[in-house]
PDB file of C-alpha atoms in Angstrom:
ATOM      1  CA  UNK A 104      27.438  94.381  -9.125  1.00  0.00           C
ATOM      2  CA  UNK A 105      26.017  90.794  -8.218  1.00  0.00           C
ATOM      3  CA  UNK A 106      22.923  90.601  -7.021  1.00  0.00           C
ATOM      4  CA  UNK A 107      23.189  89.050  -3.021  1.00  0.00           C
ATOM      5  CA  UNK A 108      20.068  86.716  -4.126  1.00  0.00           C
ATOM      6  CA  UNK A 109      22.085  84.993  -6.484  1.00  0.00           C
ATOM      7  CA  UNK A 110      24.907  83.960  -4.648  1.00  0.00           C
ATOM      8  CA  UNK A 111      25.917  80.488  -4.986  1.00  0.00           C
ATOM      9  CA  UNK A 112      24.986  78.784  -1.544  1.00  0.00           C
ATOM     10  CA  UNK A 113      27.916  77.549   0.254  1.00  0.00           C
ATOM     11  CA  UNK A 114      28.625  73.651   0.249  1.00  0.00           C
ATOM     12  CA  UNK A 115      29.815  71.523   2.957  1.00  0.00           C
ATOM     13  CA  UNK A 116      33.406  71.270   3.208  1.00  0.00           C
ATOM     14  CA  UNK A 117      34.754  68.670   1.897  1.00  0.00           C
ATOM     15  CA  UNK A 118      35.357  65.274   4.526  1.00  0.00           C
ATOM     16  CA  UNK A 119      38.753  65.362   5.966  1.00  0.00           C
ATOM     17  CA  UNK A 120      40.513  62.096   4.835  1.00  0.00           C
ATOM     18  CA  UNK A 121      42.762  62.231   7.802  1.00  0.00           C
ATOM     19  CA  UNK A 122      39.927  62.136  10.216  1.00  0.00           C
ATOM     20  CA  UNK A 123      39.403  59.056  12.134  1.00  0.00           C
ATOM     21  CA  UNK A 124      36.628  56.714  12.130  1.00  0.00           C
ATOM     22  CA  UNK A 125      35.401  54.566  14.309  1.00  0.00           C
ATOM     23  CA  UNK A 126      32.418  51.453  13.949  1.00  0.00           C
ATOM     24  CA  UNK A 127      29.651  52.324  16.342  1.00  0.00           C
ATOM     25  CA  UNK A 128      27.145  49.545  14.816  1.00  0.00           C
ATOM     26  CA  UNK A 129      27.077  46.576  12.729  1.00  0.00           C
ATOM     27  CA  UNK A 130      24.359  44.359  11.851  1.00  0.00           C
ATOM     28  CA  UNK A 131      23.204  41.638   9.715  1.00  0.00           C
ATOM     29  CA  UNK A 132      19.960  43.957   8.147  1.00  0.00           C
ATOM     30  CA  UNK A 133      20.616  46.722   6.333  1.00  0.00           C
ATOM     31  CA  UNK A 134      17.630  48.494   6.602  1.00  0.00           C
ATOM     32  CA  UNK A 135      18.107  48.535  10.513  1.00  0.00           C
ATOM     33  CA  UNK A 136      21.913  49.744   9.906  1.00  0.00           C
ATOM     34  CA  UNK A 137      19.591  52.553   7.740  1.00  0.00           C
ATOM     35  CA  UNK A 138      17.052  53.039  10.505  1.00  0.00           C
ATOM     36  CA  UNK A 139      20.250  53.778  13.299  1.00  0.00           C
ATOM     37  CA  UNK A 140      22.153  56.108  10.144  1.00  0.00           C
ATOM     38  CA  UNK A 141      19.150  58.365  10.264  1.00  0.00           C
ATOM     39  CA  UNK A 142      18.741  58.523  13.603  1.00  0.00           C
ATOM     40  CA  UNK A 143      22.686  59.773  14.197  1.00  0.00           C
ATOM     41  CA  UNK A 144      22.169  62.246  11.015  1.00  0.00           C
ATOM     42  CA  UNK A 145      19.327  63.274  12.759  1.00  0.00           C
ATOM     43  CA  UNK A 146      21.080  64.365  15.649  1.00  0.00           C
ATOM     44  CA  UNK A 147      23.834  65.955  13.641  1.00  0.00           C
ATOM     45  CA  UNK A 148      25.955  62.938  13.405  1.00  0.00           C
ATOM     46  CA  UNK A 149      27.389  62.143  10.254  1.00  0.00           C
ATOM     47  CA  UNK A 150      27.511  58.259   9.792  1.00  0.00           C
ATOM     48  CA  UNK A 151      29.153  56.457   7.070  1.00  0.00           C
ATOM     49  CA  UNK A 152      27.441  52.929   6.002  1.00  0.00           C
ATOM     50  CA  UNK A 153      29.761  50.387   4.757  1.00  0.00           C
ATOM     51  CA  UNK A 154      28.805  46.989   3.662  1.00  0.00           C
ATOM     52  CA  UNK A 155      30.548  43.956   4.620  1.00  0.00           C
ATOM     53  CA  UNK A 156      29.206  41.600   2.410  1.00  0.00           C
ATOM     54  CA  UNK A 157      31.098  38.220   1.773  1.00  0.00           C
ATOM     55  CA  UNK A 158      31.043  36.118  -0.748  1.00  0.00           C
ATOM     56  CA  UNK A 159      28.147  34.139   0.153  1.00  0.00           C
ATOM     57  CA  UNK A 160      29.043  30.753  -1.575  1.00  0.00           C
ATOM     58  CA  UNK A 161      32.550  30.894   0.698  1.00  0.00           C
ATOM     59  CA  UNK A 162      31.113  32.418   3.720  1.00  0.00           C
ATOM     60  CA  UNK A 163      27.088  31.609   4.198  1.00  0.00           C
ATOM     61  CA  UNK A 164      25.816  33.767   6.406  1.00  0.00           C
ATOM     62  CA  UNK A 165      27.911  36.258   6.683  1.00  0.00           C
ATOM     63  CA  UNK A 166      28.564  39.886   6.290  1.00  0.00           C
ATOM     64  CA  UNK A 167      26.494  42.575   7.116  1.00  0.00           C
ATOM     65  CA  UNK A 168      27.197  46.340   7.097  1.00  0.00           C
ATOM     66  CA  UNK A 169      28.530  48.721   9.475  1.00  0.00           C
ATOM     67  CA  UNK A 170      27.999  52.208  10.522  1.00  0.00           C
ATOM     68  CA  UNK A 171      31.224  54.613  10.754  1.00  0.00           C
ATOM     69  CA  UNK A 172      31.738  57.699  12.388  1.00  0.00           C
ATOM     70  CA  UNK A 173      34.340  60.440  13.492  1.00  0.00           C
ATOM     71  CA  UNK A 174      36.078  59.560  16.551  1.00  0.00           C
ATOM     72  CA  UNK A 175      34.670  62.954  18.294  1.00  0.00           C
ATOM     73  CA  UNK A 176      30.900  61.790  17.863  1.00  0.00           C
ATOM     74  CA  UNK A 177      31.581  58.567  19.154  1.00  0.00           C
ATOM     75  CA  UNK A 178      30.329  59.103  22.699  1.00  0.00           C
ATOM     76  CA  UNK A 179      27.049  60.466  21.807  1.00  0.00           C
ATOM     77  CA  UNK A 180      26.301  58.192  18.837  1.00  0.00           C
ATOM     78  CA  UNK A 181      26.867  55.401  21.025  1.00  0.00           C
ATOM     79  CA  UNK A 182      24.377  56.890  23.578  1.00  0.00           C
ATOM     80  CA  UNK A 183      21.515  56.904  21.009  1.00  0.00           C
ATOM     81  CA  UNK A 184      21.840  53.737  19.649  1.00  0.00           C
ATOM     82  CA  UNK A 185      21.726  52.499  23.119  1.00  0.00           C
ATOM     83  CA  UNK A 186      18.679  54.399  23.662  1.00  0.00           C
ATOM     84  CA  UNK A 187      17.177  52.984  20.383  1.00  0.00           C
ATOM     85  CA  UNK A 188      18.073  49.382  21.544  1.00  0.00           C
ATOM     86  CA  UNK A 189      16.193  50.183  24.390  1.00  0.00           C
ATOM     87  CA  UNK A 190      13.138  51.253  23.466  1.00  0.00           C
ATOM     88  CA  UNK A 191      10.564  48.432  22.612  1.00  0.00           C
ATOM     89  CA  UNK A 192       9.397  47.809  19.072  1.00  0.00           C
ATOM     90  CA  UNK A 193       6.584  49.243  17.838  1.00  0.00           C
ATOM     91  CA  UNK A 194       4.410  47.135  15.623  1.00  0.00           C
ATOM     92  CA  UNK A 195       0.822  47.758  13.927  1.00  0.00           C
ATOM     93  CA  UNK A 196      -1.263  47.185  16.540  1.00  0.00           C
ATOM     94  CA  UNK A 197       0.559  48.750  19.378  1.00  0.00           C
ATOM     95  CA  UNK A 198       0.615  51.695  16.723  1.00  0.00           C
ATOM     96  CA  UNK A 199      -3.536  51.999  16.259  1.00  0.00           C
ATOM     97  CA  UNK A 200      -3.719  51.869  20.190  1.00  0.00           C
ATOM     98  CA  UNK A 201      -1.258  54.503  20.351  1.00  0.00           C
ATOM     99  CA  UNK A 202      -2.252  56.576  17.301  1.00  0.00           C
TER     100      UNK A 202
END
């Protein structure tokens, strides 16, 4: 009889390649496009980064990456990167005042 403790833990299902996506951010920066990513995740939004990158020597400045996700979180992952536009930047000092 197998022991209940030892049960394999369930995985997450597998992504449903049907399921549509839609861009809810781009930027030049990735590690901004990484900053927004785990802020949706964080809410229970999957987001899907995808880089955009050109080739640099035909198309200087440009590229970026994107953040994807399903059509059903749209709404709401739209709402909190509005709300993280929003809110000012924190930098060192404003940090030790705060902290």
């Amino acid at each position: 009889m197998p022991n209940a403790d030892n049960a394999v833990p369930k995985t997450d299902p597998s992504p449903n390649p049907d399921e549509k996506l839609v861009k809810v951010f781009d930027s030049e920066q990735e590690p901004e496009a990484l900053v927004v990513q785990g802020l949706l995740e964080s809410a229970g939004i999957e987001a899907q980064l995808m880089a955009t990158d050109l080739n640099q020597d035909a198309f200087p400045g440009l590229g970026g990456v994107v953040l994807l996700v399903s059509e059903e979180d749209a709404g709401e992952a739209t709402r909190i990167i509005e709300s993280y536009r929003k809110s000012p930047p924190v930098d060192d000092e404003t940090a030790e005042i705060n902290g």
